[in-house]
Each structure stands twice: as C-alpha cells, then as structure tokens.
Coordinates of C-alpha atoms in Angstrom, one line a residue:
Chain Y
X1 CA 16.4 -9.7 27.1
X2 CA 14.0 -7.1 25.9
X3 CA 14.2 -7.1 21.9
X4 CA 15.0 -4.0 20.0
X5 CA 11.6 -4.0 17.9
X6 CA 8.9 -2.2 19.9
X7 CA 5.2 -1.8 19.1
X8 CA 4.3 1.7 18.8
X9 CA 0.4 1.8 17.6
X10 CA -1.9 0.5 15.2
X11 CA -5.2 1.2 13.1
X12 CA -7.8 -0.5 11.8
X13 CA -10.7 0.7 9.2
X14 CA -13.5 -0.6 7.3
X15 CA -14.9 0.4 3.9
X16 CA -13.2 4.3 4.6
X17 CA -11.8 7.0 2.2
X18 CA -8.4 6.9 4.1
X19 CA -6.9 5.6 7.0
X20 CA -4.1 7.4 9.2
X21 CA -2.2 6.5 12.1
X22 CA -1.7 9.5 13.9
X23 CA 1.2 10.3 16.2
X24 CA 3.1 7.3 15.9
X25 CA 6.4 8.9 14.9
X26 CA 8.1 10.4 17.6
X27 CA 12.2 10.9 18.7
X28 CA 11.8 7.3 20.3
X29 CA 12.9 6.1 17.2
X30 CA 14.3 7.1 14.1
X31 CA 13.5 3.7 11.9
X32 CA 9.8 2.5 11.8
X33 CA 8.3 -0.6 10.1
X34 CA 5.1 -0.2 9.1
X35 CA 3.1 -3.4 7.7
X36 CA -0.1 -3.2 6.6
X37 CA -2.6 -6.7 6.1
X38 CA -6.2 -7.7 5.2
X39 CA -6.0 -5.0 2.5
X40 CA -8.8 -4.8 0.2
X41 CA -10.7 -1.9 -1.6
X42 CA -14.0 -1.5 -2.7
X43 CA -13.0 -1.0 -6.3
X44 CA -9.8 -1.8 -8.4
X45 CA -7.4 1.1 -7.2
X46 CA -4.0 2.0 -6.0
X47 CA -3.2 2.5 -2.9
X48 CA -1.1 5.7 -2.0
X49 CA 0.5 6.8 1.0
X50 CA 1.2 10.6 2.4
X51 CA 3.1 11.6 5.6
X52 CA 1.1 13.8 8.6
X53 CA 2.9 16.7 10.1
X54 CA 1.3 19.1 12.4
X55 CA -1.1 20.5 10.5
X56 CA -2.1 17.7 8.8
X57 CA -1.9 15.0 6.1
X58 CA 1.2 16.6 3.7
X59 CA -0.6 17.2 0.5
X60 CA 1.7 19.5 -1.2
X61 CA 3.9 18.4 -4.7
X62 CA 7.1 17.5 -2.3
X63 CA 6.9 13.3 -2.6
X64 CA 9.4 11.3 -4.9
X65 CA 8.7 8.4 -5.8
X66 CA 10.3 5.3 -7.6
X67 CA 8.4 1.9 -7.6
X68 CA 9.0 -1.3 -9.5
X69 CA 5.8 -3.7 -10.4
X70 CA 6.4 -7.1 -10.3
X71 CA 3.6 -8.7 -12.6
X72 CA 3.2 -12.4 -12.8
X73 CA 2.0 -12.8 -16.1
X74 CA 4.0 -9.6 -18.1
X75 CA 6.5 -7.4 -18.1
X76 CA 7.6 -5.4 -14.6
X77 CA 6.4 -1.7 -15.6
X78 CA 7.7 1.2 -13.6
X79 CA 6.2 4.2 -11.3
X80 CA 8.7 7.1 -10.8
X81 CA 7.5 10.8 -10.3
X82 CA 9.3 14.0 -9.0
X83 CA 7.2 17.0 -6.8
X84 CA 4.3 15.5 -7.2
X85 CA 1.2 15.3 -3.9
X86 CA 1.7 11.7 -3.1
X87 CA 3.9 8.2 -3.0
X88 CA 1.3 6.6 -5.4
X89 CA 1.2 2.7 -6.0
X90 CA 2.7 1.2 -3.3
X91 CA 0.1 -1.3 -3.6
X92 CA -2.5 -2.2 -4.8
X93 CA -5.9 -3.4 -4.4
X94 CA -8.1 -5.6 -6.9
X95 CA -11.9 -4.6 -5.8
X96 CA -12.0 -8.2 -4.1
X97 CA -11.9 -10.2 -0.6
X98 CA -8.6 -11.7 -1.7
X99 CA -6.5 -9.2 -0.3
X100 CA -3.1 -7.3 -0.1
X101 CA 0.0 -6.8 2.2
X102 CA 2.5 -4.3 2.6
X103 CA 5.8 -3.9 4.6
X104 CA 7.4 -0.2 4.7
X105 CA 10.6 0.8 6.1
X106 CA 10.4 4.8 7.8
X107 CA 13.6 6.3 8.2
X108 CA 14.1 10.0 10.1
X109 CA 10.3 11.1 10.4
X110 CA 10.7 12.9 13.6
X111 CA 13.8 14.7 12.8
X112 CA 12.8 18.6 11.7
X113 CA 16.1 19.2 9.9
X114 CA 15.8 16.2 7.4
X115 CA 13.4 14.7 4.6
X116 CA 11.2 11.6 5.6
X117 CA 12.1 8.4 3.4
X118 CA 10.4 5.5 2.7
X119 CA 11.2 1.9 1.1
X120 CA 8.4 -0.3 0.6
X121 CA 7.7 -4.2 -0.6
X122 CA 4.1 -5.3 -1.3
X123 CA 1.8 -7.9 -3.2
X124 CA -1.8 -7.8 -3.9
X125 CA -4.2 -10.0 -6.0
X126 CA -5.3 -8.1 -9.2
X127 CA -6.6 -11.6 -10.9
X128 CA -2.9 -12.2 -11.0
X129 CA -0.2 -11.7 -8.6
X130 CA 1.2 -8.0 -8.9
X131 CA 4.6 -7.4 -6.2
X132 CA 5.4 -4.0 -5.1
X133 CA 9.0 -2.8 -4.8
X134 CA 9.7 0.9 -4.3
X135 CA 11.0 4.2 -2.2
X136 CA 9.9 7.4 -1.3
X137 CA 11.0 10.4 -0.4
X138 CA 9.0 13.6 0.8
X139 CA 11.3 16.5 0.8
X140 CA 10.6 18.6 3.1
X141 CA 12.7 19.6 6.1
X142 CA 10.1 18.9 8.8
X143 CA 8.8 16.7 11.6
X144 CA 6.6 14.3 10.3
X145 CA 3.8 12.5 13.3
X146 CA 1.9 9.9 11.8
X147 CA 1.0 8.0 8.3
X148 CA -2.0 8.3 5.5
X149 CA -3.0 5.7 3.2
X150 CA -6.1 5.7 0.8
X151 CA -6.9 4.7 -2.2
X152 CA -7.2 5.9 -5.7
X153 CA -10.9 5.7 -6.0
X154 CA -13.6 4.2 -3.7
X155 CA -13.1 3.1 0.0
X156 CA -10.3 0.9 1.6
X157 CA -10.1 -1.7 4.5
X158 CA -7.0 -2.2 6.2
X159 CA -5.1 -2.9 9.2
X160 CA -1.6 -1.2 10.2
X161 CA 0.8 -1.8 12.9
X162 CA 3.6 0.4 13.4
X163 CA 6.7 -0.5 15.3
X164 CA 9.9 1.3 15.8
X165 CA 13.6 -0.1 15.8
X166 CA 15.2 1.1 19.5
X167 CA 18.6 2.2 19.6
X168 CA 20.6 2.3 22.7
Chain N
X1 CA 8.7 -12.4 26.4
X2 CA 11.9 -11.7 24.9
X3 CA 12.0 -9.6 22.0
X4 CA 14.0 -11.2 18.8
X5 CA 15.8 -8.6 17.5
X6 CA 18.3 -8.0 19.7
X7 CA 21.2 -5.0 19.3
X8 CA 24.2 -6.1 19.1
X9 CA 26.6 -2.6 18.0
X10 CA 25.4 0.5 17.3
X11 CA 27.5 3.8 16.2
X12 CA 26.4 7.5 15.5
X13 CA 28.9 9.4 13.7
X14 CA 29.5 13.3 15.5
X15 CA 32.3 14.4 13.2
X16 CA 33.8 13.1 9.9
X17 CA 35.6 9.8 9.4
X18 CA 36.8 7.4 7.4
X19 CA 35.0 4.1 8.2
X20 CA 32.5 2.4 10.5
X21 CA 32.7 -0.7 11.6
X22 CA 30.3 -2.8 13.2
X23 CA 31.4 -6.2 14.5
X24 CA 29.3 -8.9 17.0
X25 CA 28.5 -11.6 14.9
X26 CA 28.8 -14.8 16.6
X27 CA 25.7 -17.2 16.1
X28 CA 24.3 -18.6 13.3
X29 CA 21.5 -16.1 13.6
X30 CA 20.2 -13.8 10.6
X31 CA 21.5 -10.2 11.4
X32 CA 20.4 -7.3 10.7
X33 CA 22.2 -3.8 10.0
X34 CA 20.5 -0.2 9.5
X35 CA 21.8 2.9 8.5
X36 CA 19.8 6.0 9.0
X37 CA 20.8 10.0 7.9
X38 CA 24.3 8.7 6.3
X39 CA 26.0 11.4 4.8
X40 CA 29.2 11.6 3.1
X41 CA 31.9 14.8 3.5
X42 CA 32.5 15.4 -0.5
X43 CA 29.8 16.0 -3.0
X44 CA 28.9 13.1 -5.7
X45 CA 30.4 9.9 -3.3
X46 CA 28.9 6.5 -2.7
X47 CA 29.2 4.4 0.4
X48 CA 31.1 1.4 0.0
X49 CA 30.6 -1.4 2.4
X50 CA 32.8 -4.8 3.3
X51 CA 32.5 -7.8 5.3
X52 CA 35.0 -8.4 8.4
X53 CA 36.6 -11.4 9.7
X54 CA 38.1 -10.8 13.4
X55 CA 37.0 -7.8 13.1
X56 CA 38.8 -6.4 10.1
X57 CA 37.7 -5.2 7.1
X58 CA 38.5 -7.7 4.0
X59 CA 39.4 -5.7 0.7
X60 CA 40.1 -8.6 -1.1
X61 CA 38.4 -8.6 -5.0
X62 CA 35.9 -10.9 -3.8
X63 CA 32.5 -9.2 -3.8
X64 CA 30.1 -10.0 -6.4
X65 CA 26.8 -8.2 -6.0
X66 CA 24.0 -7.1 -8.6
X67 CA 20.7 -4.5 -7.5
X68 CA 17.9 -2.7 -9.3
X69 CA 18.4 1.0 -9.1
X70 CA 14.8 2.5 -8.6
X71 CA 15.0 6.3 -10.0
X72 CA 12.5 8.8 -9.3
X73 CA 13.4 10.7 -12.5
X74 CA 15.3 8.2 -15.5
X75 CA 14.2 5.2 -16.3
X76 CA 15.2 2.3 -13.7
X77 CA 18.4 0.2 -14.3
X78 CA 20.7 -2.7 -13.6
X79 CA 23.9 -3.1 -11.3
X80 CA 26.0 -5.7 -11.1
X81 CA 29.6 -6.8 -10.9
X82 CA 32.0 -9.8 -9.9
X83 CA 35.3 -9.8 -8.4
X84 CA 34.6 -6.3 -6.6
X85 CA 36.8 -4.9 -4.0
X86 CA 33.8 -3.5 -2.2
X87 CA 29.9 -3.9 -2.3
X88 CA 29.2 -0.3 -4.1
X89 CA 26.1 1.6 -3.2
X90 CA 26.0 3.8 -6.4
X91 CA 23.8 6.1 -4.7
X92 CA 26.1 9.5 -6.1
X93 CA 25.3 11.2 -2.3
X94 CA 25.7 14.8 -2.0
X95 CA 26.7 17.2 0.4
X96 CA 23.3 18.9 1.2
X97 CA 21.5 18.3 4.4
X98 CA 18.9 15.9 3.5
X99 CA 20.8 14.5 0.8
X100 CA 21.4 11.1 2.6
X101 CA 21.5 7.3 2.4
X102 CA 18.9 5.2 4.7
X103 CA 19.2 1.2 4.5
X104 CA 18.2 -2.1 5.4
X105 CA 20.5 -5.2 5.4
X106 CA 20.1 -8.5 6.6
X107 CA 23.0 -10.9 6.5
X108 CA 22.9 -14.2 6.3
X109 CA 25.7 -17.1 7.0
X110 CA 28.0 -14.9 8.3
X111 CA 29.1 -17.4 11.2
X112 CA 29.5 -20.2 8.7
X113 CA 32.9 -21.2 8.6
X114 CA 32.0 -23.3 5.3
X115 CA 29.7 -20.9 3.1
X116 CA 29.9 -17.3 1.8
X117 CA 28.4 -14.5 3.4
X118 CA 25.5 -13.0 1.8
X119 CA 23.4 -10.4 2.6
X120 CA 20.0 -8.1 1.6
X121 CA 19.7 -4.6 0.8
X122 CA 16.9 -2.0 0.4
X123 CA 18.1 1.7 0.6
X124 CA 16.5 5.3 -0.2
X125 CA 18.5 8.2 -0.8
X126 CA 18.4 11.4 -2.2
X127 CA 21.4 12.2 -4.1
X128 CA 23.3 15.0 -5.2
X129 CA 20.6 15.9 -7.8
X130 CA 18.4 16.5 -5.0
X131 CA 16.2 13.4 -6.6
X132 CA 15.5 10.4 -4.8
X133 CA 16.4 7.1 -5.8
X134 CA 17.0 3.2 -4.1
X135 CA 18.4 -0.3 -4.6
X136 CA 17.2 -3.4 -3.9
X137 CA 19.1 -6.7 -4.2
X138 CA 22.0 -8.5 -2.5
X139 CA 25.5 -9.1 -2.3
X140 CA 27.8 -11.9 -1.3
X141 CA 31.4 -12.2 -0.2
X142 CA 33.0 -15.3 -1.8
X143 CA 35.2 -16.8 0.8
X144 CA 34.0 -19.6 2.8
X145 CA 35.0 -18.5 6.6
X146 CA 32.7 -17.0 8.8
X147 CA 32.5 -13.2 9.0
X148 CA 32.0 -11.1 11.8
X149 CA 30.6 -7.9 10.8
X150 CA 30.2 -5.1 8.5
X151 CA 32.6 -2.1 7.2
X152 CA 31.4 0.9 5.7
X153 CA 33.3 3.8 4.1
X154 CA 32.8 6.4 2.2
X155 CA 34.1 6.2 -2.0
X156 CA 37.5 7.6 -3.2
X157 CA 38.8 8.2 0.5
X158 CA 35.5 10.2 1.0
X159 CA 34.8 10.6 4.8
X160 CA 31.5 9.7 6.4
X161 CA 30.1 12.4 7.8
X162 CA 26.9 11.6 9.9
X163 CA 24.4 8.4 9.9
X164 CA 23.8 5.8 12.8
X165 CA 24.9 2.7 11.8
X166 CA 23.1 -0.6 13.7
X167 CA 23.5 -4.1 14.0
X168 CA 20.8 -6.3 15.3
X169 CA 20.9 -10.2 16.0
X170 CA 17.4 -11.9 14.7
X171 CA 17.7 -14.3 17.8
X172 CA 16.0 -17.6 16.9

C-alpha cells in the first residue's frame, strides 16, 4: 500500500549565505515535514528560517516566534518575538564539523487565505548539547512556495528534504 | 516499497459541529493524528480532545496531562493537571480567519488492552490576541483497555468550525 508521507524535493549547500528550497509547497499538501541534517556553520551562529512567496524570501516584520532552549549544562532560556523579519534560533550552529539537526512541522503554506505555521525540534553541538523546541508563525494571508534558512553570521552547510503528509 | 505511514480516517469540517471523531485503531502500531486550519465557532475557546473505546468518546475524569506553553509575547509557562475530563489545549482560539490551531500527535499503546493510552503533542496557533503561541508535551488516559481513536470538541459546547483532522497508522 502506497504510504501517506511523500517526498516532495530537497537541497543541498556548502559553505553558502542561505539556502532555499524553492517551490516545494504547493496544494498537494497542506502539512510538510521538513528535516534538515549535516548542519554546520562556518562560525558560531543561529540559524533562522523565512518563508518564500512569489516574489521572494518574506523579509518583512510579520514572523512570531516562541522557542524554548534546552541547554545541557544550565538553565533552558527562552526566544519569543512579535512582527519581527524572521523565526530566529531554530537552531543552532557551533562553528564546528560536529554538526546539527532539525525536524519542522509546515502547516497551510499553500493556502492564500491563511498564515503559514511552523513547529520545530532541533539539537546542535555548541561544546555542549543545546535542544531546540519552538513555533512560528508568519502572519500574513498569503501563499507561501518554498523555505529559507541562513545563518546569523558567516556561511552555512546543510541538507534539507521536504516531504508532504497526503490526504485522501 | 510500501510507504509506513498509512491513513487510516481523515475528516474536513464544511460547516460547524460539535465533535470529530476519528476512530481505526486496531494494531499495536504508533499512530499518528494531525490537525490543520482548526477553528472554533465562538471567540476565546480551546479544543478539547478524548480518547475512544468502540468508538465512543470516554468523558470519564481520567486524563492527566502536563505541556509547556511556548508564547510569542509573555514569558513561557507550565500546564498540567490530573483527574481531567478532557486533555485541554489552552490555546484561547479566536474567531478570526487565521486564528487557528495546527497539531501533531502521536499515540502510543492505544491497542493495549493492559496499559494506558498515551500520546505526543506539538501544536501552533494563533489565538484570539492575534499572537502565536504552542504546546509541547503529552497526555495519557488512565484506564488499562485499549482505545480506538481520538475525539475532539470544541470548549464550553463551542462548535468546531473548520480544520482537517487525520489519522495515520506508523505501520511497522
């Protein structure tokens, strides 16, 4: 029996400012999973994330954002933001070869009439295990095509695979 | 080769009503449930959701569940609660378009006729404040018989207005 989780498209990039995956949310689906491995960054820096519409990667002060940081070695800290240009610190990456993963959840991207949610769960290696657990929301009534990620400073290599949840 | 996540019930609400229900659970298989664009019919409601045994919804005082609420605006915070007649969202929906609940459960030892039913959740909303928010944590249902499936409804006799509501098995 065919299974319900279908692979949509995927990305790849190597010591880059950003890396999108364009097109890959379309009215196939209406729930993606997005996971992203072998995440590392030239430097220490956060990785963010921004939605692509038609004319682009969505820049403007419409994310929300809520994430929880799961340090190993200290107290969780928080991340939460209203209108602001990105869902910053979804992960994170430690300037080393030791890497980073992160599984995201993509609800209604491709419907014009609603906002474009996120949830996302990650853990990277910052000399100490930090663990990602957060949502996102940009609010804007629109269709949304594709996904941006990129880090907070210096260059980022990474690998995403999107798949979409069919419903029939 | 066969895909592993396998529908099982699926249900996309057209006009207002009072529950969903999905039901299918029959192997000893994880599940899986998502909810996508749920809206409720009166401002500031939450969903509620319950387990089902032969198909009906059990409101017995036997929920216990605890999440961290993730707040885009307020300082994060704690809930959880024993005894329950219902697993509570506390998302505080509204009645605006976009002002909707979007979820991921996975349930786990719902065929057991011998353990509790337990389950997963990570949801994003934005509520009535027009701010977004989430939970993450889990829930269980503290009766040892197997359950069938899931029960959602909307708080205070609240209607559900729209949201597609989808079971998957996570065929081993």
């Amino acid at each position: 029996m065919a299974g319900s989780l279908e692979f949509v498209k995927s990305a790849s990039g190597s010591t880059v400012s950003s890396l999108s995956v364009t097109d890959c949310f379309s009215a196939d689906y209406d729930i993606y999973q997005v996971t992203i491995t072998t995440l590392q960054t030239s430097t220490a820096a956060n990785i963010d994330v921004r939605f692509i519409d038609t004319g682009g990667v969505v820049s403007t002060s419409t994310y929300d954002e809520a994430i929880l940081i799961l340090f190993s070695n200290t107290s969780f800290s928080e991340i939460r933001s209203t209108g602001v240009t990105s869902i910053g610190g979804v992960s994170y990456g430690g300037g080393d070869t030791y890497g980073a993963s992160i599984n995201m959840m993509v609800f209604n991207p491709n419907d014009s009439s609603s906002y474009t949610f996120l949830t996302d769960q990650s853990n990277a290696w910052t000399g100490v295990l930090q663990g990602y657990k957060g949502i996102g929301v940009e609010k804007t009534a629109q269709t949304i095509t594709g996904i941006n990620f990129f880090p907070s400073s210096g260059t980022i290599t990474m690998e995403i695979e999107v798949y979409g949840f069919k419903v029939v | 080769m066969a895909g592993s996540i396998i529908q099982v019930a699926t249900t996309t609400l057209t006009s207002a009503t009072s529950n969903v229900t999905l039901t299918g659970i029959d192997t000893n298989d994880a599940y899986m449930v998502t909810g996508v664009g749920v809206g409720v019919e009166t401002n500031i409601r939450e969903v509620n959701m319950r387990v089902t045994k032969s198909g009906s919804a059990q409101s017995d005082s036997e929920y216990d569940y605890a999440y961290k609420g993730l707040v885009s605006n307020a300082v994060f915070y704690n809930v959880s609660a024993v005894n329950q007649a219902f697993i509570r969202w506390d998302s505080d929906l509204g009645t605006g378009t976009s002002e909707l609940s979007n979820f991921i459960i996975y349930l786990y030892n719902f065929n057991s006729s011998s353990e509790y039913s337990f389950g997963t959740l990570e949801e994003v909303n934005v509520n009535h404040d027009e701010k977004a928010s989430g939970k993450a944590g889990g829930f269980t249902h503290t009766v040892a018989s197997a359950s069938d499936g899931v029960n959602f409804q909307g708080e205070s006799s609240s209607n559900l207005l729209t949201g597609t509501f989808t079971l998957y098995k996570i065929q081993s």
